Every structure is written in C-alpha cells, then in structure tokens.
Short mmCIF file of C-alpha atoms and ligand atoms in Angstrom, two decimals:
data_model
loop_
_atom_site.label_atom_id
_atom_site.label_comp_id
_atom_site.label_asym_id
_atom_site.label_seq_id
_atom_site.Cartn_x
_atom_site.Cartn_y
_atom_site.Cartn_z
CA UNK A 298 19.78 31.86 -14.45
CA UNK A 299 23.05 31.01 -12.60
CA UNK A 300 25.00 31.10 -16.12
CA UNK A 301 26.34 27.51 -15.35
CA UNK A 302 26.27 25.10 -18.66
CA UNK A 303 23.95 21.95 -18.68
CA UNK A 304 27.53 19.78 -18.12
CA UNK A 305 28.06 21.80 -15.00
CA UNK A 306 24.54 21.51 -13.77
CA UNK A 307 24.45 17.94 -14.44
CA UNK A 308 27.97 17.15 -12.62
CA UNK A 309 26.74 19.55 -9.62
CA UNK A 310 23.87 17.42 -9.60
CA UNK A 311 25.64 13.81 -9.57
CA UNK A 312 28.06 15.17 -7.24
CA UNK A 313 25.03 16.31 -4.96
CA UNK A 314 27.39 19.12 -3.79
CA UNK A 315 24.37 21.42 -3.83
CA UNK A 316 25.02 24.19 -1.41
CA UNK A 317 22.78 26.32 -2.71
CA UNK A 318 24.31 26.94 -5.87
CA UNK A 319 21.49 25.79 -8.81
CA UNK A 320 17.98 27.59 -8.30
CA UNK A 321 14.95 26.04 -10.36
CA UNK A 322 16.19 28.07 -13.44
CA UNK A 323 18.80 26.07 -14.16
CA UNK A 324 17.15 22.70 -14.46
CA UNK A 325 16.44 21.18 -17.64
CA UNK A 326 12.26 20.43 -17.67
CA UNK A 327 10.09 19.00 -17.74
CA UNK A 328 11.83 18.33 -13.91
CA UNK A 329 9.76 16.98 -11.24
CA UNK A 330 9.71 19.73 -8.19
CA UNK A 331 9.39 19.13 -4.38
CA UNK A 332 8.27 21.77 -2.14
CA UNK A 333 10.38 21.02 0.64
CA UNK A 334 8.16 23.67 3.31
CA UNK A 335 5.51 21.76 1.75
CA UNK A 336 6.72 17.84 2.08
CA UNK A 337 8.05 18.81 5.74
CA UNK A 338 4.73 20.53 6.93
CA UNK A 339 2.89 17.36 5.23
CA UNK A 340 4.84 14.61 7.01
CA UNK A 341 4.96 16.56 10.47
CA UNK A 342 1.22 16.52 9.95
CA UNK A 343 0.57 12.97 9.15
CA UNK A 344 3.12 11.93 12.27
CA UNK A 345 1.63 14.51 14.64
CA UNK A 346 -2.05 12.67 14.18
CA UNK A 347 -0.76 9.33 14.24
CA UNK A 348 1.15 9.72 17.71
CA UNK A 349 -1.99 11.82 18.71
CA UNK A 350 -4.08 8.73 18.07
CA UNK A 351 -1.74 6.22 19.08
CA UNK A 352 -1.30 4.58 15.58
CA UNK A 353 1.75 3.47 13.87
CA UNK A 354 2.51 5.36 10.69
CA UNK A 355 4.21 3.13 7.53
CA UNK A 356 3.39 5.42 4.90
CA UNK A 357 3.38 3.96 1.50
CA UNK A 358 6.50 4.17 -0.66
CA UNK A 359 4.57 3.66 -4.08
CA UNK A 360 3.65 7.47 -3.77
CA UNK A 361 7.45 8.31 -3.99
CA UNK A 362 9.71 5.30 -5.17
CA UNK A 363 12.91 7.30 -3.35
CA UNK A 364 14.93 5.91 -0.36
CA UNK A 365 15.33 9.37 0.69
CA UNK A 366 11.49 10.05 1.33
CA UNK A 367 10.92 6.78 2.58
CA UNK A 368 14.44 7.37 5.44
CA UNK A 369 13.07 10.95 6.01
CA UNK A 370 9.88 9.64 6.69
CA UNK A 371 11.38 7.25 9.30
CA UNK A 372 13.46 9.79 10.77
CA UNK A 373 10.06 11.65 11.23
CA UNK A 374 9.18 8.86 13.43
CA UNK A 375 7.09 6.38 10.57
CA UNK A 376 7.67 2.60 12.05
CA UNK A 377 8.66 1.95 8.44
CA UNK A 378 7.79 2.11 4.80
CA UNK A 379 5.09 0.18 2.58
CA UNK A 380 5.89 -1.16 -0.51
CA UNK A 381 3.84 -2.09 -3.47
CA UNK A 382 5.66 -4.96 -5.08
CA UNK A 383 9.12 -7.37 -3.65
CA UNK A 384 11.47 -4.88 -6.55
CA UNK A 385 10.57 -1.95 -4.85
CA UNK A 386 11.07 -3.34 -1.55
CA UNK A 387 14.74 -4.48 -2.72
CA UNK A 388 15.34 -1.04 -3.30
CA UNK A 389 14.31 0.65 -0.17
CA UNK A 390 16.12 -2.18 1.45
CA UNK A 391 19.52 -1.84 -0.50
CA UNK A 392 18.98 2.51 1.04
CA UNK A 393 18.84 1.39 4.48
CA UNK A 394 14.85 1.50 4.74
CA UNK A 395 13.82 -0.27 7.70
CA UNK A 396 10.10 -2.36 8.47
CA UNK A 397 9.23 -2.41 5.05
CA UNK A 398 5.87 -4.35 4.26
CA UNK A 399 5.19 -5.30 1.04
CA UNK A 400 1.70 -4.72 0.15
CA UNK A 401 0.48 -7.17 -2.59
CA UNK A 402 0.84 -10.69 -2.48
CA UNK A 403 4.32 -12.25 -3.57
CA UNK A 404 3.36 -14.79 -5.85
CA UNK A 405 5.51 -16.96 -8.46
CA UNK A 406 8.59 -19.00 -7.85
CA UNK A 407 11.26 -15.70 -8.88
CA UNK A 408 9.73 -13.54 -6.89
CA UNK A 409 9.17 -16.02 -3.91
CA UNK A 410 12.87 -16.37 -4.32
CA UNK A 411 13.47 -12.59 -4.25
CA UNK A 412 10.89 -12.31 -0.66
CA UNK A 413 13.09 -15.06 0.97
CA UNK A 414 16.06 -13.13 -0.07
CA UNK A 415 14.96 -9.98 1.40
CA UNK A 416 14.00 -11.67 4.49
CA UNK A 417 17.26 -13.19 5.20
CA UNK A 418 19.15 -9.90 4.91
CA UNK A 419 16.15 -7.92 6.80
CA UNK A 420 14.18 -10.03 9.57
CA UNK A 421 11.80 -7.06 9.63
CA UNK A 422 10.18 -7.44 6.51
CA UNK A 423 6.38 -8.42 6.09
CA UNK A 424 5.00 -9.64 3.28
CA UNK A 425 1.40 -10.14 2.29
CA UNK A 426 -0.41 -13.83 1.38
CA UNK A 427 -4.03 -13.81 1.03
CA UNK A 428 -4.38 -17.92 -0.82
CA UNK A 429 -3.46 -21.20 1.49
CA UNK A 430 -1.17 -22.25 -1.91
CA UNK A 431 0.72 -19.41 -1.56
CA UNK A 432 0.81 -19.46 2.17
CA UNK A 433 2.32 -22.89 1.77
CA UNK A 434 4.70 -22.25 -1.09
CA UNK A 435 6.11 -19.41 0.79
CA UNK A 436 6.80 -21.47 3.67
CA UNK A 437 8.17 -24.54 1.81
CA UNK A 438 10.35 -21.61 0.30
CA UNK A 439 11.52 -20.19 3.89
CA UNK A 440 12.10 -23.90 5.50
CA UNK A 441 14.57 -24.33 2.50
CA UNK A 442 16.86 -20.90 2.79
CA UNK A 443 16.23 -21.65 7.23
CA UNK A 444 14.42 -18.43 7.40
CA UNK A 445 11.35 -17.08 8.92
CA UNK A 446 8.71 -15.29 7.00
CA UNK A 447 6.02 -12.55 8.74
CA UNK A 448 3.41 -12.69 6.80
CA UNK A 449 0.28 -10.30 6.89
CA UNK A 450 -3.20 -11.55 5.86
CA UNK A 451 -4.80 -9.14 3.02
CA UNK A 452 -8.59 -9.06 3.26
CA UNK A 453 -10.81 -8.38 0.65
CA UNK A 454 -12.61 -5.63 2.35
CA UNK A 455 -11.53 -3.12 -1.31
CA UNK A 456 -12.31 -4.03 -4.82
CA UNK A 457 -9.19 -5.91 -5.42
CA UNK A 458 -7.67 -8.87 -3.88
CA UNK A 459 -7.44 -10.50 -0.30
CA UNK A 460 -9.17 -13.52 1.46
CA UNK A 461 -12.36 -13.03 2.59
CA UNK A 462 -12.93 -11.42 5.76
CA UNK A 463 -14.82 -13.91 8.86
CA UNK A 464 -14.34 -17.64 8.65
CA UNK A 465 -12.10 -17.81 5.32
CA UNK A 466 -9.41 -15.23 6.77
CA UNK A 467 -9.30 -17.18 9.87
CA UNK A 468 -8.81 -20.47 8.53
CA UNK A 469 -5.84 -18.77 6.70
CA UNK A 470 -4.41 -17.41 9.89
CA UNK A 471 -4.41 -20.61 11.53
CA UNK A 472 -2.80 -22.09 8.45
CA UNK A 473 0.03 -19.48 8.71
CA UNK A 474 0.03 -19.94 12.35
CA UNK A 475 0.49 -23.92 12.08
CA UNK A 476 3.66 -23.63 9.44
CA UNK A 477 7.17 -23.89 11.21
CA UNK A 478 8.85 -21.02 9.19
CA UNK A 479 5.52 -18.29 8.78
CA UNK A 480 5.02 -15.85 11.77
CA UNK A 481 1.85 -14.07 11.93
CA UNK A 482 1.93 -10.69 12.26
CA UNK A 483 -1.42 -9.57 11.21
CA UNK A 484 -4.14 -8.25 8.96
CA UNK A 485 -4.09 -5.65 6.21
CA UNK A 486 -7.29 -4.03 5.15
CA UNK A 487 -6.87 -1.70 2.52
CA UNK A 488 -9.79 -0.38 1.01
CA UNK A 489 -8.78 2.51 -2.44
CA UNK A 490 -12.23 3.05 -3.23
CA UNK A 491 -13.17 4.57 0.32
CA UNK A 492 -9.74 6.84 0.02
CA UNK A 493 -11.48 8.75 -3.58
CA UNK A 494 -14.99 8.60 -1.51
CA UNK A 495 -15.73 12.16 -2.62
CA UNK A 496 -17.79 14.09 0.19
CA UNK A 497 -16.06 13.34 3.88
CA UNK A 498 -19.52 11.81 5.41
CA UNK A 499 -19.90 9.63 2.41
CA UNK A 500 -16.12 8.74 2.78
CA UNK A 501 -16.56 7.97 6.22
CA UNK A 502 -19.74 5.77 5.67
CA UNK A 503 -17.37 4.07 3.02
CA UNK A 504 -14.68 3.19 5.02
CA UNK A 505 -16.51 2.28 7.95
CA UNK A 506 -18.53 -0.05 6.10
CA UNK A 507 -14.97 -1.94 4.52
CA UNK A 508 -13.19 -1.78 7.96
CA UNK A 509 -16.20 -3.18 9.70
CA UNK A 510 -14.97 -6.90 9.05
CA UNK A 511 -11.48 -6.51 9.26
CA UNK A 512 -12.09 -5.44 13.16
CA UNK A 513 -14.25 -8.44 13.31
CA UNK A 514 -11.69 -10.47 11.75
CA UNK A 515 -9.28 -9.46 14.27
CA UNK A 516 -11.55 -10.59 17.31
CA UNK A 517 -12.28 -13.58 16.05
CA UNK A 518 -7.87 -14.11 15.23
CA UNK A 519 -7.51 -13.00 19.27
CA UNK A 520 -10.60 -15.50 20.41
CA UNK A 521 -8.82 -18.38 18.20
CA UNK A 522 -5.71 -17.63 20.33
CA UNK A 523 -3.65 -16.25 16.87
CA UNK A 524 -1.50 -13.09 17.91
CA UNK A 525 -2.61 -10.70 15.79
CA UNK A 526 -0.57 -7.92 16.14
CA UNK A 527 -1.00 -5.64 13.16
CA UNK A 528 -4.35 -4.34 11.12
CA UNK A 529 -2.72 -1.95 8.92
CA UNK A 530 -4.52 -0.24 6.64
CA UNK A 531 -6.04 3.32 5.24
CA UNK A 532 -5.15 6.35 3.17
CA UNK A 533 -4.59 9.89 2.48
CA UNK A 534 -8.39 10.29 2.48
CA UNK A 535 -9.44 8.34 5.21
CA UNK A 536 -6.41 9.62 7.59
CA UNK A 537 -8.80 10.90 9.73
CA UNK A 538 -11.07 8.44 9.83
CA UNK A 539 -9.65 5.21 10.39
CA UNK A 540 -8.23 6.71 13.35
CA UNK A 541 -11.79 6.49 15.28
CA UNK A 542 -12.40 2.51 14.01
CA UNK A 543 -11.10 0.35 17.02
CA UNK A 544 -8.67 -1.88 16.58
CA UNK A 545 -6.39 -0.24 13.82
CA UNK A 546 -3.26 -0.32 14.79
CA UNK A 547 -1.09 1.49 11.66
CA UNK A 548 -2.02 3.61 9.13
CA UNK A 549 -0.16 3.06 5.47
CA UNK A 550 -1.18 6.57 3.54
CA UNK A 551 0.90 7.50 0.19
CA UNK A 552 -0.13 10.80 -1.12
CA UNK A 553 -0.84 13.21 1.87
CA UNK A 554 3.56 13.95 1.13
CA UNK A 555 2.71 15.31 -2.30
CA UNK A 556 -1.36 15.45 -2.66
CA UNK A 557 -2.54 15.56 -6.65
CA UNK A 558 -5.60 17.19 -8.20
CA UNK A 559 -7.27 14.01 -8.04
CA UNK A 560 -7.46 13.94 -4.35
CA UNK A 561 -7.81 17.73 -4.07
CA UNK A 562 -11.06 16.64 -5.39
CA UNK A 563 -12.39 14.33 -2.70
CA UNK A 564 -14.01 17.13 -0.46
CA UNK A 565 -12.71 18.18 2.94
CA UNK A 566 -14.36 18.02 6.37
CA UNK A 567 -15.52 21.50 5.84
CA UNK A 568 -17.45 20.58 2.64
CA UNK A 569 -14.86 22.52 0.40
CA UNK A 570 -11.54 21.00 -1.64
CA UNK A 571 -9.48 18.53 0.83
CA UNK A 572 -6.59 20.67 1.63
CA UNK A 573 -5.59 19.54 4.80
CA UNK A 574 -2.00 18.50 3.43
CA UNK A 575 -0.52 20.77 0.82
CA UNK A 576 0.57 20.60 -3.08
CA UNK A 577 4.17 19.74 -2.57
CA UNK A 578 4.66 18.09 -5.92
CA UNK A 579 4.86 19.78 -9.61
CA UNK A 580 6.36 19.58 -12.83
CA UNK A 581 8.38 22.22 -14.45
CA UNK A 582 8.04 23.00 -17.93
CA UNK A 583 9.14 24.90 -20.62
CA UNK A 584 6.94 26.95 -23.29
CA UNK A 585 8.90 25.41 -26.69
CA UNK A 586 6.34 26.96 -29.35
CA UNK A 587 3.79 29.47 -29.51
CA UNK A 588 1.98 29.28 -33.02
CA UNK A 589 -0.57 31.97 -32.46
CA UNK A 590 -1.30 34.59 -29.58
CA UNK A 591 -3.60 32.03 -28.21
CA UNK A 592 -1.53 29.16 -28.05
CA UNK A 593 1.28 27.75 -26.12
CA UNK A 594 3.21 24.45 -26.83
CA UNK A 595 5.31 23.41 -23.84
CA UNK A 596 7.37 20.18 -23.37
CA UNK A 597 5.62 18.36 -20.71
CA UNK A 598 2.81 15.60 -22.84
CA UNK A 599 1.84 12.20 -21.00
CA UNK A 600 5.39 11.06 -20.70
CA UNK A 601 5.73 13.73 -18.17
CA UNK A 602 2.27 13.78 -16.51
CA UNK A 603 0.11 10.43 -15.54
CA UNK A 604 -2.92 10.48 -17.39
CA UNK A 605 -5.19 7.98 -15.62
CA UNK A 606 -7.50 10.50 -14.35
CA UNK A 607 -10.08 12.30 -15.73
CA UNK A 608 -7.77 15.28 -15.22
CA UNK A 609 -5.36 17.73 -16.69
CA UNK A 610 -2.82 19.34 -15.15
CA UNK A 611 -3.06 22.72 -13.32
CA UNK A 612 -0.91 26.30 -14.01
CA UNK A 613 0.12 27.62 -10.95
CA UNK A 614 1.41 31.35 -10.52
CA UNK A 615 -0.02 32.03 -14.03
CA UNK A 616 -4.16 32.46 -14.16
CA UNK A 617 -6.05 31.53 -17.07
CA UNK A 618 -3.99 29.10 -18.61
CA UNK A 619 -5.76 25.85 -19.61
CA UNK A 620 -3.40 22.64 -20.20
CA UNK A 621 -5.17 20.54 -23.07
CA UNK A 622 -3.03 16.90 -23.82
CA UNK A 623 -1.24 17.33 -26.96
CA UNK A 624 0.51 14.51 -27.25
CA UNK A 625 4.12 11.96 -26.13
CA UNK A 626 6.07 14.89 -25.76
CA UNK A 627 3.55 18.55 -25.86
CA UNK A 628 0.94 20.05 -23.99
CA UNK A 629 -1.03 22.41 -25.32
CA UNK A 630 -1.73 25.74 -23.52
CA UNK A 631 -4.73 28.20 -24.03
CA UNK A 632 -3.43 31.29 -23.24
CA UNK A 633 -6.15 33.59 -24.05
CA UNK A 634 -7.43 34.18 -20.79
CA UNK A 635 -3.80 33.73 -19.24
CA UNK A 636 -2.88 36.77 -16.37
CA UNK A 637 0.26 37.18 -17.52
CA UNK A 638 2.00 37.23 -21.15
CA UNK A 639 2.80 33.74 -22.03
CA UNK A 640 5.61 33.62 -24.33
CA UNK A 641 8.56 31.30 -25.87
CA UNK A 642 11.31 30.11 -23.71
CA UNK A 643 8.94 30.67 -20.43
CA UNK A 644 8.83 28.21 -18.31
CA UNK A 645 5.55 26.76 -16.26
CA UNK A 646 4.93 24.94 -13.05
CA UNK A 647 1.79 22.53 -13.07
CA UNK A 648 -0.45 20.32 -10.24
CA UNK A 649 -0.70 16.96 -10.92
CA UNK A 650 -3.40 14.91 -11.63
CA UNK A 651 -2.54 12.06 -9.99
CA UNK A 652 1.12 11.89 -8.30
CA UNK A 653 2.09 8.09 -7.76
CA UNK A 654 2.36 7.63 -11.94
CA UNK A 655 3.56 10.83 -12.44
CA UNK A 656 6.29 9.83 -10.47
CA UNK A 657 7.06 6.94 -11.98
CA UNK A 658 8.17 9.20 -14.96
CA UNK A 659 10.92 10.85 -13.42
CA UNK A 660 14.60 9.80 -12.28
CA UNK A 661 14.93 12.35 -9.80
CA UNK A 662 12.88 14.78 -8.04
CA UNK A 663 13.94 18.36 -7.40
CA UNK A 664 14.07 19.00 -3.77
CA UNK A 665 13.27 23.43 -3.71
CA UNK A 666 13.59 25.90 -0.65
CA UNK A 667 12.01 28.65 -2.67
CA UNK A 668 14.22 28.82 -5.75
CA UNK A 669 17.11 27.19 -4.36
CA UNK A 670 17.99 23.71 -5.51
CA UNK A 671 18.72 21.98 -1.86
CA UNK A 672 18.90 18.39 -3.14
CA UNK A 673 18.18 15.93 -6.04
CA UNK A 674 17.14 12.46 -5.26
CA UNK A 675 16.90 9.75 -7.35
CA UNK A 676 13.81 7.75 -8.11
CA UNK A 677 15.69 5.10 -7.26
CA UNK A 678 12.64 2.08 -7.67
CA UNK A 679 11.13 3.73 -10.49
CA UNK A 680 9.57 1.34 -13.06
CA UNK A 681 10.28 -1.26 -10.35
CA UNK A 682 6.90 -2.93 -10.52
CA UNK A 683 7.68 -6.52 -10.21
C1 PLP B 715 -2.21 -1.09 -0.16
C2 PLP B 715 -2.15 0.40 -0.17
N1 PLP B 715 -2.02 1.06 0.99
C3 PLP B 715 -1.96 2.40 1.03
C4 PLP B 715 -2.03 3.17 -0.13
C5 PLP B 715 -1.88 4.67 -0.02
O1 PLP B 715 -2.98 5.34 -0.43
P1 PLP B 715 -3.01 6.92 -0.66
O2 PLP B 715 -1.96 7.26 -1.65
O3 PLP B 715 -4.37 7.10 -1.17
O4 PLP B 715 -2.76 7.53 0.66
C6 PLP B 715 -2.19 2.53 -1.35
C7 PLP B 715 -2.33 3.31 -2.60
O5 PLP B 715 -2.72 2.88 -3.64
C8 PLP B 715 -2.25 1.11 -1.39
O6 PLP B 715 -2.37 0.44 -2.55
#
C-alpha cells in the first residue's frame, strides 16, 4: 500500500498523472487489470502475422470498448478498428479512431440517421447491409444529407445474419453498386462458430467450409465487373487459418489482446490449451468474509464477471482455490485445497471466462507494468450497444 486515501487515488486517477505513483494495491476492486507485457506482446503478435501474410488487420473493438486500445492498436499498424453496433462506432470516432467498420447491419430510421452522421464527419467509415430494403433506405438516407455511404455486404456464411452467399449476395452488390450515394467496398464473412471450433483440425475444417462461399462470392463480384475490394472476416481462433484461404484480404479478431478461459479452451495447434496469445486481462478482488476455514467470500459476483459461459473464473498466483458464483455482488471461494492461507482483507486476481462481457462491466481498465499503475483508461463505449 502507497498510504494514499481513496480521494487521492481517485483524483490521481482522473488527473491521469500516473507516473508511477499507485501500484495495484491501491485500487479499489473488483478493478479490471491489463497486463501491459501481455497486451503489447499480443498485439505485436497479431500485426507481425498479418504483415507476414499480407492481410490487413482491423481488430474488433467489441473485445475492448476503449479508444485507447483501439488508437494503440492503429499505432501498431491495424488499418483500423471494427465495431459492433453505430454507438460504439460514435465513440471510437469522437477518440480519433480511424477506418472504423461497423459490423452488424444499421437498421431503423435513428440509427440510419446516426450512420449518415458518422459518415459525414468520417468518409472512412463502412458500414454493413445484408437486405435490398435496407440497402435502399440507407441510400435514400445518404442522397438526402449529400453523402456517400461504403457499404460492406455481410454473408451468411455463420449462424447469424447476412445475405446468402452465390446469386443472392450478388444481386445485392449490384444493387449497392447501381445506387448514386452507396460505394461498394466489399464482403464480410464472419463465421463465430468456427472461432470456438474446439480441436485446431476440426477448427480449420470449420472455417474452411464457411469461407468457402464467401471466396466464391468474391469471384463471381470481380466476373460481374463489381470492385470488390474487401473480404474481411475471421477471429482469434481462426487467426491462423484464414490466412491460407485465398482471397481474404483483412482479418477482424477481438480477443487474441486479452484471451479468456473460454478460448483457452479451443485447443492449440499442438493439441494442448490455445496459448499462442497470452492472459492479459483479470479482475482484482478482494476476500470481504471468510465464515469458516474453508470458505472465502470475495466481492467480485456476476456484476463483475460475464457469466455466459459454462465457466467460472480462475485464481491465479494462489493454487487450489475454486471460484463457485455466489451471487450480484459475492463469489464464493473453496479454500481447502488453496496453496497459500486465504484470509480477510486479501485480495485475488482471476481469468476470465469470457472477456468481451466482462468488459462491458467495467468503466476503466487498469493498465499494470508489474505492480505499477501506468495508466487508467476509460471504457469509454461501454453499455453502448445500440
Ligand atoms: C463480426 C465479428 N468479427 C470479429 C469478431 C472477433 O472475434 P474474436 O473475439 O473471437 O476474435 C467478432 C466477435 O464476436 C465478431 O462478431
């Protein structure tokens, strides 16, 4: 402990005069903690084997929600940041985040508004359309503020939405291509269920099989005479292998900056865990009861952790701890088998299970050297999902 008070801390914090002075014993938990060796070694990684493959990297921002990932990123030589809905993309945008593509369809007359908006203040935006009504209503929409869209094609090569890959994408495409303010500027094919593919050769066979006709797509776009720039797509677990299927041009991966327990658990090349990017993200937490010898309460429940996985979260530097949901607001610890003496006031660093919603919880994440405290930033589009 540096013996500052919590006001201190906190005005340190806003101030973002760091300098070394806070170390992770002075922040209240549960805090959200980033490995900086670990983030850096992770996105030198991921930009190493994209310029080794001649791919574009615009990693997805929906991992992190935070300008200053998204800018770092960039400065690490990404073409630009993804962005899961038109309010996140606002934000990046307002933080001087360049190329941002938003990655689900923009759909309704507010946020149609909101896209047209965006594109007027930053000509590099892309946004997704996968239905001829909302190709059209986007254009009617640009015409009217005298702008000029780019607008990606989404194909239903995942479980979720998209046109059609073959005849039905290209009949959109030349619909795009025939509207006075639309610019076509590609394909996405985004398959999530060939990311979690666990076992690599199964993962491979996955996401060959869902990129398959999105390559076709794209030759039957260049016979037709549409430019077709872009096919952006793939993930944290397919890194590796959308990089040998022709014709990708960019690779959008979230989680490979923080990696989870959930994808931990996908299998690696060499048959083991998937550990080719490191556990840069965990939560902080403090031991707040402990009942009997066997039991720990800390303050870190499922408004601190996402629980959409089949998952709890993980003790690190302490063995033998098992993490057991106990609640809004507690998690209950098992410290029978626990390495070290477990006891009130302690505080505990946990994995996990999956990152994107457990950041979502947070207003700013911790950015550690070691102990030191080099940097806060703010979560600045969390619970921007509109
Ligand atoms: C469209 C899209 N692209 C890319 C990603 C990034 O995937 P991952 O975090 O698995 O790397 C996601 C994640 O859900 C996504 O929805």
């Amino acid at each position: 402990m540096s013996g500052y008070t919590y006001a201190e801390v906190e005005r340190i914090l806003v101030a973002g005069d760091l300098r070394g002075r806070l170390t992770r014993h002075d922040l209240p938990t549960p805090a959200l903690l980033l490995d900086l060796d670990a983030f850096e070694a992770n996105v030198a990684a991921m930009a190493r084997h994209c310029r080794a493959h001649g791919l574009a990297l615009r990693p997805h921002g929906k991992t992190h929600k935070c300008p200053e990932i998204a800018n770092a990123l960039i400065r690490a030589g990404a073409v630009g940041a993804c962005a899961a809905k038109v309010s996140e993309a606002e934000v990046f945008a307002a933080h001087g985040v360049t190329g941002i593509l938003v990655t689900t369809p923009v759909v309704g007359r507010d946020k149609i508004e909101r896209a047209v908006e965006l594109a007027r203040q930053h000509g590099d935006t892309l946004f997704l359309a996968d239905h001829p009504a909302n190709v059209r209503a986007l254009d009617v929409a640009a015409a009217a503020a005298g702008v000029v869209l780019n607008v990606v094609i989404d194909l239903h090569v995942g479980r979720k939405g998209g046109v059609l890959p073959g005849e039905p994408a290209l009949e959109l495409a030349r619909l795009v291509a025939s509207l006075q303010h639309l610019n076509p500027a590609g394909l996405q094919a985004y398959a999530g269920f060939a990311s979690h593919t666990v076992g690599y050769d199964q993962r491979r066979i996955a996401s060959a099989e869902a990129l398959g006709p999105a390559v076709e797509t794209k030759r039957l776009l260049d016979r037709d005479g549409i430019a077709c720039p872009l096919l952006t797509g793939g993930s944290t677990g397919t890194y590796d292998i959308d990089t040998a299927i022709g014709s990708v041009t960019e690779l959008q991966p979230g989680s490979f900056i923080f990696m989870d327990l959930d994808y931990r658990g996908i299998g690696g090349r060499d048959g083991g865990a998937f550990r080719d990017f490191r556990a840069a993200l965990t939560v902080l937490t403090t031991v707040v009861s402990k009942p009997t010898s066997a039991l720990a309460i800390i303050d870190a429940g499922t408004k601190a952790f996402s629980t959409d996985r089949p998952l709890v979260p993980e003790a690190i530097g302490v063995k033998g701890v098992t993490y057991a949901w106990g609640g809004d607001e507690h998690g209950k610890l098992d410290v029978r088998r626990a390495s070290a003496a477990v006891e009130l006031g302690d505080r505990l660093e946990f994995v996990v299970p999956h990152c994107d919603p457990t950041v979502n919880l947070y207003d700013r994440i911790y950015c550690l050297r070691g102990d030191v405290v080099e940097a806060a930033w703010p979560i600045a589009a969390r619970g921007k999902s509109q």
